[in-house]
PDB file of C-alpha atoms in Angstrom:
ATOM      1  CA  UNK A   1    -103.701  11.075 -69.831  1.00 49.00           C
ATOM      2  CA  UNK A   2    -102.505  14.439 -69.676  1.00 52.00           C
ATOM      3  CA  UNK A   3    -100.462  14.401 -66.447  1.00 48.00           C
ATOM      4  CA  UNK A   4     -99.124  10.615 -67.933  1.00 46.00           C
ATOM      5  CA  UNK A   5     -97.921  12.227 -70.830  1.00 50.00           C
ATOM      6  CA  UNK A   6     -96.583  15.259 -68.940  1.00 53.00           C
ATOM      7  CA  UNK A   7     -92.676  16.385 -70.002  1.00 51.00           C
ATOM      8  CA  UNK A   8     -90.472  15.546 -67.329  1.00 50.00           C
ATOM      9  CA  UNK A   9     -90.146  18.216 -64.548  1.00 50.00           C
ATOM     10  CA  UNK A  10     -86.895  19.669 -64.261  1.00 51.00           C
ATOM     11  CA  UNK A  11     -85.126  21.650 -60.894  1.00 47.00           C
ATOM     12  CA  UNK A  12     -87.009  25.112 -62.674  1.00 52.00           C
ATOM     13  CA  UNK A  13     -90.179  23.236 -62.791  1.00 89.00           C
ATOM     14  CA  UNK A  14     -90.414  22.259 -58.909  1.00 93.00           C
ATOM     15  CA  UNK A  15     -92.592  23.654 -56.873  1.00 95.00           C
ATOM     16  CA  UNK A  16     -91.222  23.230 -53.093  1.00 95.00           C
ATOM     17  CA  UNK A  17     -93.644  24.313 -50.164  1.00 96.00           C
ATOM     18  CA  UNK A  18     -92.821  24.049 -46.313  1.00 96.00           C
ATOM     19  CA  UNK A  19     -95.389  21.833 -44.602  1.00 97.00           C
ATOM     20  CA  UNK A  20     -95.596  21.429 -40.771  1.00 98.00           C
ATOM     21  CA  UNK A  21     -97.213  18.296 -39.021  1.00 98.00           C
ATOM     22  CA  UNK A  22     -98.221  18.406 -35.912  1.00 98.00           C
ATOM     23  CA  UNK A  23     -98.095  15.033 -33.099  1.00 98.00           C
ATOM     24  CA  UNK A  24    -100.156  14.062 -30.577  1.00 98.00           C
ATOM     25  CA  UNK A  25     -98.293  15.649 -27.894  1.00 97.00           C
ATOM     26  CA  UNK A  26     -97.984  18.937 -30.211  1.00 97.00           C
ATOM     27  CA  UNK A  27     -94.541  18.785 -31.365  1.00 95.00           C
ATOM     28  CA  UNK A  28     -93.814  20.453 -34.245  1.00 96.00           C
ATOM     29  CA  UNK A  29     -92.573  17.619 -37.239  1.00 96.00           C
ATOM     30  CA  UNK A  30     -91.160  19.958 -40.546  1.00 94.00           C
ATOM     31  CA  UNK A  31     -90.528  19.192 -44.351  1.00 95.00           C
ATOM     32  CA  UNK A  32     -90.854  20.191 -47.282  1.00 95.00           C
ATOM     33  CA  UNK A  33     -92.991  19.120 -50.492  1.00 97.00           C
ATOM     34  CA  UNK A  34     -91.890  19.007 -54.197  1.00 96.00           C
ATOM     35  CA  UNK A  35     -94.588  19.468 -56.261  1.00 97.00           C
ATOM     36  CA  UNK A  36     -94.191  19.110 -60.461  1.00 96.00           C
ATOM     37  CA  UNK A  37     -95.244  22.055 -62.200  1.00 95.00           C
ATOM     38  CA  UNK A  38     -97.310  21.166 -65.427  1.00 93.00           C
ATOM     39  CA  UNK A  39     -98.686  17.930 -63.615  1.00 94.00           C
ATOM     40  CA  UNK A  40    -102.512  17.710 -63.062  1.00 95.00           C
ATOM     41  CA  UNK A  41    -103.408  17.716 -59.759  1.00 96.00           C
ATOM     42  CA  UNK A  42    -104.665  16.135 -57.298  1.00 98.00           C
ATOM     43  CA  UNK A  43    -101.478  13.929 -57.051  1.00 98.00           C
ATOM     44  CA  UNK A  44    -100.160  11.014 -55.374  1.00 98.00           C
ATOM     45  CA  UNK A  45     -97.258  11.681 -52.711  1.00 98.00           C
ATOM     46  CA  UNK A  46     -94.356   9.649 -52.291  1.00 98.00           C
ATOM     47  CA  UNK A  47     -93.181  10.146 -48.226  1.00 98.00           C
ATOM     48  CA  UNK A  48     -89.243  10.045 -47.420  1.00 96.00           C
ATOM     49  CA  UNK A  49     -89.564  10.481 -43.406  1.00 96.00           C
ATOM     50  CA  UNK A  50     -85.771  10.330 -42.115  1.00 93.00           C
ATOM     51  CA  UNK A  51     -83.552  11.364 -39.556  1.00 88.00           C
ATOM     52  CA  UNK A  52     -80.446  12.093 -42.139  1.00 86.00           C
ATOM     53  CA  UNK A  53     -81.409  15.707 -43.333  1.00 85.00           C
ATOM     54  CA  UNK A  54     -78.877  17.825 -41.638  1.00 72.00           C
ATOM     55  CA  UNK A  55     -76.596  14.561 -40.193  1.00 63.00           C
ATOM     56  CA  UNK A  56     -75.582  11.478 -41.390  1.00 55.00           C
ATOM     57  CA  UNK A  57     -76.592  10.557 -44.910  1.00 58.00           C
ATOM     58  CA  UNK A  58     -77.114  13.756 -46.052  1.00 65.00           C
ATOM     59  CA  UNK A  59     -75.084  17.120 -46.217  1.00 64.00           C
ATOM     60  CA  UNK A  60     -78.579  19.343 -46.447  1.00 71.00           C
ATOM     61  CA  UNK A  61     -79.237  21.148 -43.438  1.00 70.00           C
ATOM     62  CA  UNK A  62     -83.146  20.732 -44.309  1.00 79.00           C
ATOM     63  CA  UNK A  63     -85.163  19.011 -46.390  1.00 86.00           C
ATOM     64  CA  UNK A  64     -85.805  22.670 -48.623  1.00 84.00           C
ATOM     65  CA  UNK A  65     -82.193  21.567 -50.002  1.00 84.00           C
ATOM     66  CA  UNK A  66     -82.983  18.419 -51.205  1.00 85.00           C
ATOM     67  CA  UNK A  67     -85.032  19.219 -54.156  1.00 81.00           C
ATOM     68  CA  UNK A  68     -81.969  19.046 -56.546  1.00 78.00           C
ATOM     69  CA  UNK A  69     -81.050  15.135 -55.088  1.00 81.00           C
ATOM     70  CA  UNK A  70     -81.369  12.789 -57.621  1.00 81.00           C
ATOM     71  CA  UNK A  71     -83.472  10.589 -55.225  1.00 80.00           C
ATOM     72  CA  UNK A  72     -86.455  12.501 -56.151  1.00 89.00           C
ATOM     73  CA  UNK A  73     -86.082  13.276 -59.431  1.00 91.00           C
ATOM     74  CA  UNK A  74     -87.182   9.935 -60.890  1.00 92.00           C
ATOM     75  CA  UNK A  75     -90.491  10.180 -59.244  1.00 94.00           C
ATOM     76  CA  UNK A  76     -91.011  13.938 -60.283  1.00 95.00           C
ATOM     77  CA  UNK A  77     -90.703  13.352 -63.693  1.00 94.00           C
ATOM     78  CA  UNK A  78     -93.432  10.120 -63.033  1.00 95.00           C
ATOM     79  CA  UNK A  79     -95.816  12.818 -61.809  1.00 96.00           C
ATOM     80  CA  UNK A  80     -95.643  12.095 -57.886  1.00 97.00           C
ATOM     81  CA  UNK A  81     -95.227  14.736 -55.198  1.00 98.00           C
ATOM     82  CA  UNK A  82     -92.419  14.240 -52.670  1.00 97.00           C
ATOM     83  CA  UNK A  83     -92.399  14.726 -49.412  1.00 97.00           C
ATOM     84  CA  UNK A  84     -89.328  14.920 -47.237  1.00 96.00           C
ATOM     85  CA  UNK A  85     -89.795  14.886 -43.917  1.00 96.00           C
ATOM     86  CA  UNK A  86     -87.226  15.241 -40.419  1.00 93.00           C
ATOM     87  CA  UNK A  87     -88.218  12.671 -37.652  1.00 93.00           C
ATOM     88  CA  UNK A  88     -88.409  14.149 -34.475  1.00 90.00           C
ATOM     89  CA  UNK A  89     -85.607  15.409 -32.903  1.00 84.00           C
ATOM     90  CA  UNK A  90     -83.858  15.840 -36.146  1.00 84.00           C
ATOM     91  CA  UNK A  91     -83.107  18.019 -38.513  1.00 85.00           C
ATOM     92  CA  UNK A  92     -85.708  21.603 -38.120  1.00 87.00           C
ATOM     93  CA  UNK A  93     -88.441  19.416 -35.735  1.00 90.00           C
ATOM     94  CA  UNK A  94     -88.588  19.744 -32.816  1.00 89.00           C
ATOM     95  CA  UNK A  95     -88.932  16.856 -30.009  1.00 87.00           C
ATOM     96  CA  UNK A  96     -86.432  14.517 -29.063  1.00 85.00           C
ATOM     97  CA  UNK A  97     -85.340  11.587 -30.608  1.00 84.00           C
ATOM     98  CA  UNK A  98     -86.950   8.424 -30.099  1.00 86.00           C
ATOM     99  CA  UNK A  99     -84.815   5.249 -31.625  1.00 87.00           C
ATOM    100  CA  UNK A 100     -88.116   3.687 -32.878  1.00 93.00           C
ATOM    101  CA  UNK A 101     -90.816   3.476 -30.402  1.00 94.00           C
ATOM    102  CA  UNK A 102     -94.336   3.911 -30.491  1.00 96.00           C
ATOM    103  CA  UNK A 103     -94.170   7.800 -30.734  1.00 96.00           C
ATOM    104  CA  UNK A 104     -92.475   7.314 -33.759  1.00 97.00           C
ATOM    105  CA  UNK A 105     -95.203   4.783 -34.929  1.00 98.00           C
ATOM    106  CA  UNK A 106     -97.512   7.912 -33.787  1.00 98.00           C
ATOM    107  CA  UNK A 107     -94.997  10.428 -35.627  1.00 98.00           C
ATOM    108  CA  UNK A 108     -95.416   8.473 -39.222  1.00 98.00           C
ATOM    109  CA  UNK A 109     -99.217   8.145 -38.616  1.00 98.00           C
ATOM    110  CA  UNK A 110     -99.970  12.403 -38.043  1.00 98.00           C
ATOM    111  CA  UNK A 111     -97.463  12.953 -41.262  1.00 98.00           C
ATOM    112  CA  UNK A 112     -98.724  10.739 -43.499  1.00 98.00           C
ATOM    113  CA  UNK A 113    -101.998  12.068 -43.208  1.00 98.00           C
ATOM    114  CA  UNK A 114    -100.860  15.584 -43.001  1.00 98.00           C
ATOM    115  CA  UNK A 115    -100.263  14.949 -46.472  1.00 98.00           C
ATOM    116  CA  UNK A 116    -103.018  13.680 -47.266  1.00 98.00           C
ATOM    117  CA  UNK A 117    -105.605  16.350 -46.113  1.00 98.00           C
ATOM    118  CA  UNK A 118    -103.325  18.689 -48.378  1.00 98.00           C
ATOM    119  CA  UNK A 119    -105.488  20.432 -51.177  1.00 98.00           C
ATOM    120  CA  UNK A 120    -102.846  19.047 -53.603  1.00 98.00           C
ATOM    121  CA  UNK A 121    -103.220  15.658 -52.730  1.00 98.00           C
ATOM    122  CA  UNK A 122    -104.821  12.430 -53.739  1.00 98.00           C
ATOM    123  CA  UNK A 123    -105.174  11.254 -50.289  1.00 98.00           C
ATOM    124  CA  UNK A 124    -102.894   8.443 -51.615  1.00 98.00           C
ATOM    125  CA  UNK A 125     -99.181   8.517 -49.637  1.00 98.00           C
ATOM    126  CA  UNK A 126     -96.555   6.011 -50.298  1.00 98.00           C
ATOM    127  CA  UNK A 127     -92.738   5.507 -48.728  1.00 97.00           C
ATOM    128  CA  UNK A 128     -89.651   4.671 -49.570  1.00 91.00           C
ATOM    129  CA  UNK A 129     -86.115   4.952 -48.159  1.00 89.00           C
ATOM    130  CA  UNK A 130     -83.022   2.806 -47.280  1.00 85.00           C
ATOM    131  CA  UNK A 131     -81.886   2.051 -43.652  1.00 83.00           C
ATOM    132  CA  UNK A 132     -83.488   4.216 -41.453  1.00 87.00           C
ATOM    133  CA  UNK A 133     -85.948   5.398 -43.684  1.00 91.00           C
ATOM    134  CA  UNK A 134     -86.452   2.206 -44.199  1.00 90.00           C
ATOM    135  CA  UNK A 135     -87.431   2.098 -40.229  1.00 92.00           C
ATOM    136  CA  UNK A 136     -89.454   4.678 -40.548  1.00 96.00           C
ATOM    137  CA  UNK A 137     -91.631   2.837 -42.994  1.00 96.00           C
ATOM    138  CA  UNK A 138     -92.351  -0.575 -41.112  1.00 95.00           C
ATOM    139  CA  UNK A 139     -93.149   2.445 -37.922  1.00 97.00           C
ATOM    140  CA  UNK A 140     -95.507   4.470 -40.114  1.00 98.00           C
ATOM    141  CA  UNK A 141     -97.108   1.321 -41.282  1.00 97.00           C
ATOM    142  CA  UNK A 142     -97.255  -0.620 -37.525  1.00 97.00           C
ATOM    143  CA  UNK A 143     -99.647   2.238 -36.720  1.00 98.00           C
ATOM    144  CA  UNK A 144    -101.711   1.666 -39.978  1.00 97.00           C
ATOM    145  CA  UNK A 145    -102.878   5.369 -41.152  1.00 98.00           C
ATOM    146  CA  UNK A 146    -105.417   4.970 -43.426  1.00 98.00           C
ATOM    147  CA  UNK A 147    -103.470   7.099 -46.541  1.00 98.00           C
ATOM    148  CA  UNK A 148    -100.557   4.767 -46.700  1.00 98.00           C
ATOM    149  CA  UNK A 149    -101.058   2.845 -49.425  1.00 98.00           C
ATOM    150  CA  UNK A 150     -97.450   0.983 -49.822  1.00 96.00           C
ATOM    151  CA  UNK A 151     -93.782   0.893 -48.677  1.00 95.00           C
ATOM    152  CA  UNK A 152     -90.732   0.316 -50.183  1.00 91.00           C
ATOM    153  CA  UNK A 153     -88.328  -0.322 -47.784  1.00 88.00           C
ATOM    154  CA  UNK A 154     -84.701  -1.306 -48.518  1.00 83.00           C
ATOM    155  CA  UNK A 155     -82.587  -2.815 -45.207  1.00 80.00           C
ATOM    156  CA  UNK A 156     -85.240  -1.215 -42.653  1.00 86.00           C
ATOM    157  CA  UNK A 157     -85.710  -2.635 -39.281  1.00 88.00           C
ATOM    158  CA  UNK A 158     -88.908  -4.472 -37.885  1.00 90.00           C
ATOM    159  CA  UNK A 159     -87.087  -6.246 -35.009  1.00 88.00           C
ATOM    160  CA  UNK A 160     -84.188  -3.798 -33.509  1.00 85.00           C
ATOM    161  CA  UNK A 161     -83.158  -6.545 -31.351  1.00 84.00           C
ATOM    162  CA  UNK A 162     -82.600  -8.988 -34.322  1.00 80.00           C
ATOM    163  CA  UNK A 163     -80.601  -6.448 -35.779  1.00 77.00           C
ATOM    164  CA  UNK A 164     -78.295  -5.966 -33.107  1.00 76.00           C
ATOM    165  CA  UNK A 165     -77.919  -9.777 -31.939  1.00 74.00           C
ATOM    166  CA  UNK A 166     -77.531 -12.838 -33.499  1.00 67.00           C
ATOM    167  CA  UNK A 167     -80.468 -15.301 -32.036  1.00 65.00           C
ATOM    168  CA  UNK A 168     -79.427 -13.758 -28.437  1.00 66.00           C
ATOM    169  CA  UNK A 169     -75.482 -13.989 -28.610  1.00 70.00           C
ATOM    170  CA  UNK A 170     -74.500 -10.648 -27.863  1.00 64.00           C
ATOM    171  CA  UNK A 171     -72.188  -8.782 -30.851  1.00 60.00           C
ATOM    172  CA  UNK A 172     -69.496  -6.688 -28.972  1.00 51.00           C
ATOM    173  CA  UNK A 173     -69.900  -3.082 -28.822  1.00 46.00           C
ATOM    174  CA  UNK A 174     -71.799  -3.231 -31.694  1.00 45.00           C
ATOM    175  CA  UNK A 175     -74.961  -0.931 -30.424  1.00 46.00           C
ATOM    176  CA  UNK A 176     -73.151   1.330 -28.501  1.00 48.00           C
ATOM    177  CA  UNK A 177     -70.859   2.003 -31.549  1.00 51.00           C
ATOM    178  CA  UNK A 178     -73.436   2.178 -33.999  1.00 57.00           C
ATOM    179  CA  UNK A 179     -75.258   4.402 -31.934  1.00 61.00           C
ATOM    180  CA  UNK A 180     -72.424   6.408 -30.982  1.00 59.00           C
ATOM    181  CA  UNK A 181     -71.416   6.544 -34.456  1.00 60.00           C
ATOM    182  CA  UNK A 182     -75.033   8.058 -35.563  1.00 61.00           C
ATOM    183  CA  UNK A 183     -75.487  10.383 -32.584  1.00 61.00           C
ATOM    184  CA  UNK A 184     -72.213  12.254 -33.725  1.00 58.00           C
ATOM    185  CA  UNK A 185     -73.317  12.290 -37.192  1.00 60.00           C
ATOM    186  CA  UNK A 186     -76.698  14.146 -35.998  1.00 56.00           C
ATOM    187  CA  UNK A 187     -75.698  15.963 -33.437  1.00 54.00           C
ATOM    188  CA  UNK A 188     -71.222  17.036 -34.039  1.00 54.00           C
ATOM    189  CA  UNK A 189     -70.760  15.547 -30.222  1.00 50.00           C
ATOM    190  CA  UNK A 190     -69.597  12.755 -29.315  1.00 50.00           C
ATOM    191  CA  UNK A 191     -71.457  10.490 -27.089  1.00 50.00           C
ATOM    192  CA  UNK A 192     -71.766  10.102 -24.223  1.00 46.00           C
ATOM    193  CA  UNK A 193     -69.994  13.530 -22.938  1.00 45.00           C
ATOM    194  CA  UNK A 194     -71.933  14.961 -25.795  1.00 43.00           C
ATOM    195  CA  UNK A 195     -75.144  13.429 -24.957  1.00 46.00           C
ATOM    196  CA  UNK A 196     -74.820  15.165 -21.559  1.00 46.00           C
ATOM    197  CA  UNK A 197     -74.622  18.675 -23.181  1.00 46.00           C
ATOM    198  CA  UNK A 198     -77.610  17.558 -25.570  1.00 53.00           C
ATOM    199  CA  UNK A 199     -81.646  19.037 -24.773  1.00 62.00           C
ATOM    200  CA  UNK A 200     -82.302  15.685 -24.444  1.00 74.00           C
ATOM    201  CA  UNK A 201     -80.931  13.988 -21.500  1.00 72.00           C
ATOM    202  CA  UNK A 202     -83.331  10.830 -22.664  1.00 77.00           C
ATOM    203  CA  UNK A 203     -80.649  10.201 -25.282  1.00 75.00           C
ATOM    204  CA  UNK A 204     -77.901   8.616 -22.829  1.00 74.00           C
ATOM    205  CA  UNK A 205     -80.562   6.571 -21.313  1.00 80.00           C
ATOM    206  CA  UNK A 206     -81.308   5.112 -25.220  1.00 80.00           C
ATOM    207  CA  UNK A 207     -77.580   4.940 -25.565  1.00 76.00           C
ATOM    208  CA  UNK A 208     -77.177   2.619 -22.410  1.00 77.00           C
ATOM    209  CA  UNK A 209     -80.227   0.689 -23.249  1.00 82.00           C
ATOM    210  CA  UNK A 210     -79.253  -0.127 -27.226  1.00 77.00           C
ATOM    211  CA  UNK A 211     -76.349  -1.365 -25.530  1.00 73.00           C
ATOM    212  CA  UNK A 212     -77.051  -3.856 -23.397  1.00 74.00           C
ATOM    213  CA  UNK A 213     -77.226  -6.359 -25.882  1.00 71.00           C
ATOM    214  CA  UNK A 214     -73.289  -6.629 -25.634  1.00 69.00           C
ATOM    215  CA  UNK A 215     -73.291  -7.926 -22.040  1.00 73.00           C
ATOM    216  CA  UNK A 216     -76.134 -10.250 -22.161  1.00 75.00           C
ATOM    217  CA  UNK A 217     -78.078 -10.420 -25.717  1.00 77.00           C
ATOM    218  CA  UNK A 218     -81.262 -10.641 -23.760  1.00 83.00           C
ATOM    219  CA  UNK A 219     -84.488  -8.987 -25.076  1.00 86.00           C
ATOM    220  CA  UNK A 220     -85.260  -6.361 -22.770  1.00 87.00           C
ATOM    221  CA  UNK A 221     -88.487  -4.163 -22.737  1.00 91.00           C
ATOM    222  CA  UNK A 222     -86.567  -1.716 -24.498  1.00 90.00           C
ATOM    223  CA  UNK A 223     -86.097  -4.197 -27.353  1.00 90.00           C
ATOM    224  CA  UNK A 224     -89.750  -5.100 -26.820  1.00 93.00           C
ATOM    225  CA  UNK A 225     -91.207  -2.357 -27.786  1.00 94.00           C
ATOM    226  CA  UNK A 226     -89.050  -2.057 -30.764  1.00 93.00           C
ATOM    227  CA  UNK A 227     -89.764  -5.069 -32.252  1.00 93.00           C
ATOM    228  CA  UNK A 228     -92.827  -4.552 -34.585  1.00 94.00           C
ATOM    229  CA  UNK A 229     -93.729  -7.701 -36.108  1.00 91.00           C
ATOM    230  CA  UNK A 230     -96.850  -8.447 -33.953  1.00 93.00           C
ATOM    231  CA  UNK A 231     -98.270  -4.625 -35.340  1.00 94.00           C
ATOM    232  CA  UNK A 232     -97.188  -5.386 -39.037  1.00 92.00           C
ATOM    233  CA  UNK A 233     -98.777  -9.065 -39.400  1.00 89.00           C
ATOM    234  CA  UNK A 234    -100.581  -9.208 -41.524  1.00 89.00           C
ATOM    235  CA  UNK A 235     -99.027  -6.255 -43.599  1.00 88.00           C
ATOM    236  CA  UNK A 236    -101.737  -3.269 -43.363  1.00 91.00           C
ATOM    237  CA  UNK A 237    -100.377  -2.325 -47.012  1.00 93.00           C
ATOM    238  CA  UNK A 238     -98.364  -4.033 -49.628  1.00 90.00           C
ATOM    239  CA  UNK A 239     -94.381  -4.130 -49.145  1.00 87.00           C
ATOM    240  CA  UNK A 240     -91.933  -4.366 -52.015  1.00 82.00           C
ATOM    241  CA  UNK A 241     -89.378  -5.774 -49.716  1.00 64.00           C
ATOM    242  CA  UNK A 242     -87.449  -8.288 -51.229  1.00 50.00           C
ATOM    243  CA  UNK A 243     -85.012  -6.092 -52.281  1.00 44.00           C
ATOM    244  CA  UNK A 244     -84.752  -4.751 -48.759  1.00 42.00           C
ATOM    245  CA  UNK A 245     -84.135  -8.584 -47.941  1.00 46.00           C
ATOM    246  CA  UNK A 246     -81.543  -9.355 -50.523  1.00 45.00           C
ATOM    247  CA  UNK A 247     -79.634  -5.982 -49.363  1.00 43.00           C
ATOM    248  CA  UNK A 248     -80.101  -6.995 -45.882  1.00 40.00           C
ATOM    249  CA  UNK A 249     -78.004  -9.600 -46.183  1.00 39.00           C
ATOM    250  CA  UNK A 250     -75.205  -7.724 -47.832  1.00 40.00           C
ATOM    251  CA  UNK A 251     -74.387  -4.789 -45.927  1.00 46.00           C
ATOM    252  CA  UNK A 252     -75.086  -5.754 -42.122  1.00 49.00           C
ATOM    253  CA  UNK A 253     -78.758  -5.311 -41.797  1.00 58.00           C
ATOM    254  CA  UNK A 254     -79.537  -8.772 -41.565  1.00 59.00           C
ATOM    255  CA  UNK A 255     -83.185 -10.925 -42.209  1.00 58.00           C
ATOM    256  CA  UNK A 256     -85.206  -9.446 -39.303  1.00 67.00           C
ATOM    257  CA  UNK A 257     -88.669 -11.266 -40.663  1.00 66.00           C
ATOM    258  CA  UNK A 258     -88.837 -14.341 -39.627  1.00 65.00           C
ATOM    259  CA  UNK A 259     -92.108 -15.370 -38.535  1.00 65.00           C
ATOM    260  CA  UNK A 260     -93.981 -12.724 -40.760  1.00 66.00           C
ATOM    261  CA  UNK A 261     -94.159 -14.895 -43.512  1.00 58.00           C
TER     262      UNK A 261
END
């Protein structure tokens, strides 16, 4: 009752802590945690795992700087910790970027329960996030960690292919632009001279991959192993997704579940 009843936390009542986890090949994956001051603890821990902080999306260079975003404020004042997290190859992790395979599946699963062998925690870690982060969730979740309890994804992906075709007719240019368009917006080069000068030559081989669907529309392995609706049915945890449906349809990121029902 007490930490129900709790005053709202404000920026001066934040507690923000650095927390490190640590994949199965030993890269290093960074955020930071907001904490409520005033809140009971153990608490429950609300995950945003993106690839924004520092690029596109976001004009933080880390997730420290996003304590003052009104994203996390709401969920503060309910008495939830929140944890912001980089993906791999983004933002102050280390690794290289992996366009949703199963090392990001892997990524979500050592995070999420990162969290929840914290001293602060519940065990209890839940997601949200729009887009990307909304990726992130239905990868977190296709490798089922035993802490995540629910997502809340709004216009994520579970079928990269379906995004970026429509029932096999290929969509001109339309991966290599939107991937062009999101490598500058991480990185300040522009692809694919500036995936050349990148750390991570594996980049321009995503880059011609994502965009084969404009010659042919064909699911290729790369595709395959992006499409996560064999991992995610049935759902592992309950997903509030029918708002990530309805926006789907509105701003490009079209229905990708069909045959999850």
């Amino acid at each position: 009752l007490a930490a129900l009843f709790a005053a709202p936390a404000t920026a001066a009542e934040i507690e923000t802590i650095p927390l490190e986890a640590r994949a199965d090949d030993g890269t290093a994956l960074r955020g930071h945690v907001y904490l409520p001051v005033g809140v009971q603890r153990p608490l429950a821990t609300v995950l945003h795992l993106s690839p924004y902080f520092g690029g596109a999306g976001y004009s933080f260079k880390n997730t420290e700087e996003w304590s003052d975003d009104v994203e996390i404020a709401f969920l503060l004042d309910a008495g939830y910790a929140v944890a912001a997290f980089s993906m791999r190859g983004t933002g102050r992790s280390e690794g290289c970027l992996r366009m949703g395979d199963a090392i990001d599946q892997r990524d979500g699963y050592n995070v999420i329960q990162t969290i929840a062998a914290q001293p602060w925690s519940n065990g209890n870690v839940g997601m949200y996030g729009h887009s990307y982060p909304g990726w992130s969730q239905y990868l977190a979740a296709a490798a089922r960690p035993p802490a995540l309890k629910t997502i809340v994804p709004t216009s994520g992906i579970v079928d990269l292919w379906s995004l970026l075709t429509r029932r096999g007719a290929p969509l001109a240019a339309v991966g290599s632009t939107a991937f062009a368009a999101f490598v500058i917006g991480q990185t300040g080069h522009q692809p694919p001279e500036g995936l050349e000068q990148l750390a991570c030559p594996e980049l321009a081989d995503h880059a011609r991959e994502i965009s084969e669907n404009t010659i042919s529309g064909d699911r290729t392995p790369f595709y395959q192993l992006r499409d996560l609706r064999p991992a995610l049915t049935p759902s592992p945890v309950p997903v509030m997704s029918s708002v990530g449906i309805i926006s789907g349809n509105n701003d490009g990121h079209i229905l990708q579940h069909e045959g999850m029902w």
